[in-house]
Structures are given as C-alpha cells and as structure tokens.
XYZ file of C-alpha atoms in Angstrom:
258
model
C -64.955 70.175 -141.691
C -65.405 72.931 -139.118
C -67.760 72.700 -136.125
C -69.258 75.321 -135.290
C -69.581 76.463 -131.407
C -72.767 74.635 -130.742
C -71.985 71.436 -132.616
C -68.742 71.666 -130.100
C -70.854 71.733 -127.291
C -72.885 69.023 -127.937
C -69.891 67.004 -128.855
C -68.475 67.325 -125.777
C -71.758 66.817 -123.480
C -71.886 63.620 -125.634
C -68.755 62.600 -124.619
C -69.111 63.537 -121.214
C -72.541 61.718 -121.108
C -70.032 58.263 -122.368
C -67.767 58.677 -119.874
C -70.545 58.685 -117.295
C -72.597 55.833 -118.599
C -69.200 53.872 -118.969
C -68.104 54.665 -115.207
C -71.743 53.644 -114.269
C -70.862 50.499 -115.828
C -67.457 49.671 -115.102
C -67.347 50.685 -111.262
C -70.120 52.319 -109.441
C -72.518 49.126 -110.453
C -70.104 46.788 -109.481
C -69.681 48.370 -106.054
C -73.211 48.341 -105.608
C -73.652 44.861 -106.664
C -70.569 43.925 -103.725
C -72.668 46.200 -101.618
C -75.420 44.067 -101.946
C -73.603 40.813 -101.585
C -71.801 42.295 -98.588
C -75.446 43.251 -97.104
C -76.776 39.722 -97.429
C -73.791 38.040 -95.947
C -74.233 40.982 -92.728
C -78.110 39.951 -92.559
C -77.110 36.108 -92.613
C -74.097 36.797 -90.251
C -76.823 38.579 -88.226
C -79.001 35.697 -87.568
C -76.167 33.247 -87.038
C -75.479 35.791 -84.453
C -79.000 35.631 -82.968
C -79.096 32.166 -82.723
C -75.960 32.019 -80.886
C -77.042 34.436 -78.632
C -79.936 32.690 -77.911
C -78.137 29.669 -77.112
C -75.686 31.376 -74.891
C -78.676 33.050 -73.188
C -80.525 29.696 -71.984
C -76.747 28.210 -71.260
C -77.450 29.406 -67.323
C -80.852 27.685 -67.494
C -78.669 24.166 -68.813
C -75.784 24.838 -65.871
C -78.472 24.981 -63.229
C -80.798 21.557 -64.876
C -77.002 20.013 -64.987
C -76.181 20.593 -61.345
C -79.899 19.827 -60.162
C -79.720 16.909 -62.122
C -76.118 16.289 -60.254
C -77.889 16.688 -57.056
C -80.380 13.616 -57.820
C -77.266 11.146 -59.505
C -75.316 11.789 -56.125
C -78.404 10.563 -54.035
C -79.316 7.691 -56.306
C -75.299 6.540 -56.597
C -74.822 7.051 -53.193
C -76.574 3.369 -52.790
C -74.232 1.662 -55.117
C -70.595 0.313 -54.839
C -67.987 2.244 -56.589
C -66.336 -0.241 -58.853
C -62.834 -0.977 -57.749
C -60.160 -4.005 -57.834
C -61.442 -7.719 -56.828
C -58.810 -7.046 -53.563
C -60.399 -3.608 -52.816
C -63.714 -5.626 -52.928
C -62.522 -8.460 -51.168
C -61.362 -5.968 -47.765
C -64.290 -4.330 -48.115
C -66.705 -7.623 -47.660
C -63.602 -8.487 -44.900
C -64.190 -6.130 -42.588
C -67.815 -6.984 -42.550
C -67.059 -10.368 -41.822
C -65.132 -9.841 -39.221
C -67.003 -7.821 -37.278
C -69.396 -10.551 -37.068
C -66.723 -12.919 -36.423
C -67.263 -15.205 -39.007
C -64.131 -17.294 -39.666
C -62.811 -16.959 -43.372
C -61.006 -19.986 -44.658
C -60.946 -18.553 -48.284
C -62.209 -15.831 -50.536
C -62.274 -16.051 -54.120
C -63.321 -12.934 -56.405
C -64.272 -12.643 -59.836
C -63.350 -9.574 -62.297
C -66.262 -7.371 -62.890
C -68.138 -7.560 -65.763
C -70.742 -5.377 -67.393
C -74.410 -6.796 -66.608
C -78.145 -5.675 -67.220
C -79.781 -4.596 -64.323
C -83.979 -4.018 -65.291
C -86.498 -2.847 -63.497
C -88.933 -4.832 -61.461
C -92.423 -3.999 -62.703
C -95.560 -4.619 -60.367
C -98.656 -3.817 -62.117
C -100.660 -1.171 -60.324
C -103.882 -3.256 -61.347
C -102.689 -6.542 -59.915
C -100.490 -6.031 -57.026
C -101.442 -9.418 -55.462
C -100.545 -11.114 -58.157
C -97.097 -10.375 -59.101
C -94.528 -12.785 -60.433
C -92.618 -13.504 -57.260
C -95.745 -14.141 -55.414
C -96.879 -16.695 -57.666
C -93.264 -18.444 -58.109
C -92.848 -18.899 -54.417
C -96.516 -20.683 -54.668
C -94.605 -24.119 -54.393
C -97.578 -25.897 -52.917
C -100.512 -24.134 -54.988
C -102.083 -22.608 -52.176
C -102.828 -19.383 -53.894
C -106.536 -18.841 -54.883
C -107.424 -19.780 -58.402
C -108.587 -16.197 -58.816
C -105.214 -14.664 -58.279
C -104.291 -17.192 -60.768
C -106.739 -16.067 -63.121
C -105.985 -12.256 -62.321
C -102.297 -12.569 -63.238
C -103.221 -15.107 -66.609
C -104.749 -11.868 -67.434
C -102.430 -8.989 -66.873
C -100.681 -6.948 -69.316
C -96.700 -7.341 -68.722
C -95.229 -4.031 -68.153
C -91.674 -3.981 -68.452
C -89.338 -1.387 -66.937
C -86.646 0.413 -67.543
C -82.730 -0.980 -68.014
C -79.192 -0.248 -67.313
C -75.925 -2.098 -67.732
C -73.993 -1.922 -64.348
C -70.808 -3.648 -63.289
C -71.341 -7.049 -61.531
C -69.234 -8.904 -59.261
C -69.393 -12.369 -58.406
C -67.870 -13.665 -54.588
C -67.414 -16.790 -53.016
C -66.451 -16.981 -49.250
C -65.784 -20.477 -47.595
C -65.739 -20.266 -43.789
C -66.412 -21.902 -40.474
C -69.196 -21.863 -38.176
C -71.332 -23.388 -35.958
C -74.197 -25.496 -37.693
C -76.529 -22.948 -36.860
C -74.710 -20.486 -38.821
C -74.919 -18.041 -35.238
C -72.343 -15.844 -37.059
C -73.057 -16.338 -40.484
C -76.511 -15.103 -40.503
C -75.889 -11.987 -38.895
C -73.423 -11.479 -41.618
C -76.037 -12.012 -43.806
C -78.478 -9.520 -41.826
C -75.971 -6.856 -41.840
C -75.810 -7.333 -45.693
C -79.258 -6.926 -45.957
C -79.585 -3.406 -43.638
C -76.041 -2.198 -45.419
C -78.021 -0.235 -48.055
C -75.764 -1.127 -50.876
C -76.252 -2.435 -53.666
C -75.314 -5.983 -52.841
C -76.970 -9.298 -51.923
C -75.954 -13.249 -50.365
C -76.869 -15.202 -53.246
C -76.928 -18.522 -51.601
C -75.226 -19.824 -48.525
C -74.470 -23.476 -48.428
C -73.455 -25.847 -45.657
C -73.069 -29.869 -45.916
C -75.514 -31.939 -43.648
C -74.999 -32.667 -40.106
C -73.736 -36.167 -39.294
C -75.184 -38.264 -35.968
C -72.317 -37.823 -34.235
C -70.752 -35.079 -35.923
C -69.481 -31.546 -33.495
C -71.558 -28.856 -33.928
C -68.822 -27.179 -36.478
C -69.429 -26.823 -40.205
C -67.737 -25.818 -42.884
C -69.500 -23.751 -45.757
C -69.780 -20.964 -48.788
C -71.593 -17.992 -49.114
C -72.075 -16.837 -52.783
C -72.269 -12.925 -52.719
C -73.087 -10.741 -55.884
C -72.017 -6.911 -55.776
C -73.570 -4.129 -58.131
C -70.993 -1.190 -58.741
C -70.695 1.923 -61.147
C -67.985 4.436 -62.051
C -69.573 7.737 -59.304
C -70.332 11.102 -61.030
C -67.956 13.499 -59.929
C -70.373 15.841 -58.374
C -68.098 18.014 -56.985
C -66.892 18.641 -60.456
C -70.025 19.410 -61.435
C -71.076 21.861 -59.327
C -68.253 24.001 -59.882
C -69.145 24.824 -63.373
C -69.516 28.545 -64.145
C -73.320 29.532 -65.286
C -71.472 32.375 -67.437
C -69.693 31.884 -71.299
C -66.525 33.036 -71.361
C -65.551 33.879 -75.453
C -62.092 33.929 -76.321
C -61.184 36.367 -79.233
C -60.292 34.883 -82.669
C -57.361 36.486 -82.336
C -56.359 35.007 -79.518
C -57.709 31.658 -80.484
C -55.167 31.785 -83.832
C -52.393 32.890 -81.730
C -52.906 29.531 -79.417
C -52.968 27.050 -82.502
C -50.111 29.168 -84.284
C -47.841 28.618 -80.611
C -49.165 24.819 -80.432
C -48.339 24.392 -84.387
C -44.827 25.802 -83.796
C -44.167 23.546 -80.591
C -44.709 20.302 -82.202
C-alpha cells in the first residue's frame, strides 16, 4: 500500500506529535515536578533561615541582659562566703579572733552541706505583728490586739534557695565577762557576711572562783560557688558562624586522631 505525499505528511507530524507528548511525559514533567519539590524545600529553608536570623539578631540584646544581670549577682554575692575547705574556713574565722584577742583552745569544723535558706516575709499589713515579735513575747506583754492582728494575717511566704552551710564550734578562754569574746561577736555582726554566732556558752561562776572561764561559741557560715563575672563580661555581643566546611573538616581531624 502506497501513501501518497499528504498521507506521508501527516504520518510523520503524528509521529512527531508522539515523540513530543512522550518527552513531555518522560522528562520535562518530571523536572518540573523536582522543580517544584526543590522550590518548597528553598521556601522552607527560607524561613528556617528567618528564624535564625531573628534569633541571632536579638543575641546582642541577651549578651547585654546577661552581663547586666552579671552586674547585680556580683553585688548580691559579694555578701556571701565563697565556699572553701573547713581549714580555709577555720583561718579565716582565726584571724578574726585574734584580732580581738580571744584565746582559742580548740576549733572544730564541720563539712559543708547543702541547706535551704527562705526568705523572711513581714506582711506589709501587719508589720507590728510579725512572728519574731510575738515569739520573743516571753512574758505576754504584747497587747491582745496585736495578738488578734497577727491570728488574722494571711502567711506570705518568700522565696528559697539551697546554699552551702557550715557549722563551727570554737572553745576558748576569757574573762567571765566575755570582754573579748563579745567584741568578737560584734565584729561578726558589722562583718557584712553572710555569717552569724549561733550561741555562745560559758559554765557558771563559782563563789570563789578567778574571774577566768572557759567556753564555746557555735558559729554558722552561709557560702556559694561566686559567678565568674569577669568571665562574663568578656563575652562577645557578635555570632561568629563557622562554615560547614570547616566544621566537617574539624570532626573529620578529631575522628582521625582518636
């Protein structure tokens, strides 16, 4: 069977039309469909990269609320012992001594432990009748209405922290007015550390006794491990990002060394 010229022509248009519709098919719709993945992984790329950015952008504003923040911890902790070794703690309540001339016979000092400091709460609407006021009221000589005001109060409690704790017992000798032993315990007081005399004990003067006694004072230290603040403040307000290149090449050197 011949075909004539025109039947040829549409043969091959037809054919040519195949190909098309089959390269359509088998490639340039495939490419468009990675094309389209490819474009929705750049768009979610895109905002992974805009929310990084915006975190590196307020970085500066967290480096400057760190080191403020710095600034306040070194005033606060600059009341508190640092805590050290029971000998570095016993030297330090030493020198005090001695420069009050108290005479140490002995000095015994506990390992720190981990203890709950809280808050001391006055209420604002009942300052006259707060709970050491009415607990040193040994003889009842408070009113009945401050009684009556602090039956009635609302408890506030404070705030918490657990801080190290040291328990110290000194045994010297003094004079039974403790001359030298209570300006020990003044200095204590005005030190502005966190530390206190718990209790100072003496035994009862005889008739005919001398006018020397021999006693313990029971000391209690508060300490914490100091902020480095210096450390702090030298922290760059600026993001420095290290290529992943360069990141690779880093664990690829580590991997090989071990």
């Amino acid at each position: 069977m011949k075909l004539s010229y025109r039947d040829k022509v549409i043969f091959v248009c037809v054919i040519v039309v195949l190909i098309l519709v089959a390269g359509v098919f088998l490639f340039i719709k495939p490419k468009f469909e990675e094309m389209n993945y490819a474009k929705i992984a750049l768009e979610a790329k895109q905002v992974e990269k805009d929310d990084l950015q915006a975190k590196i952008d307020t970085f500066p504003q967290l480096v400057e609320t760190l080191k403020n923040t710095a600034g306040e911890v070194e005033e606060l902790q600059s009341y508190f012992l640092t805590e050290q070794d029971p000998y570095l703690n016993e030297q330090f309540i030493h020198e005090i001594l001695d420069k009050n001339n108290v005479e140490v016979t002995g000095m015994e000092t506990a390992y720190t432990v981990a203890g709950k400091l809280e808050e001391y709460v006055v209420v604002p609407s009942n300052v006259a009748a707060f709970d050491l006021l009415v607990s040193g009221d040994l003889y009842n000589e408070l009113p009945q209405e401050v009684y009556d005001v602090y039956n009635n109060t609302v408890v506030e409690s404070g705030g918490s922290v657990v801080i190290g704790v040291t328990d110290m017992t000194v045994n010297y000798n003094d004079t039974y007015e403790l001359s030298d032993v209570l300006k020990f315990v003044d200095e204590i007081g005005d030190y502005g550390k966190t530390m206190n005399v718990v209790s100072v004990s003496k035994p009862d003067k005889g008739e005919n006794a001398e006018n020397e006694t021999k006693g313990s004072l029971a000391l209690r230290l508060y300490s914490i491990y100091p902020l480095n603040v210096e450390k702090v403040m030298e922290e760059a307000d600026e993001i420095q990002l290290v290529p992943v290149e360069e990141t690779a090449a880093d664990e690829t050197v580590t991997e090989a060394a071990e």
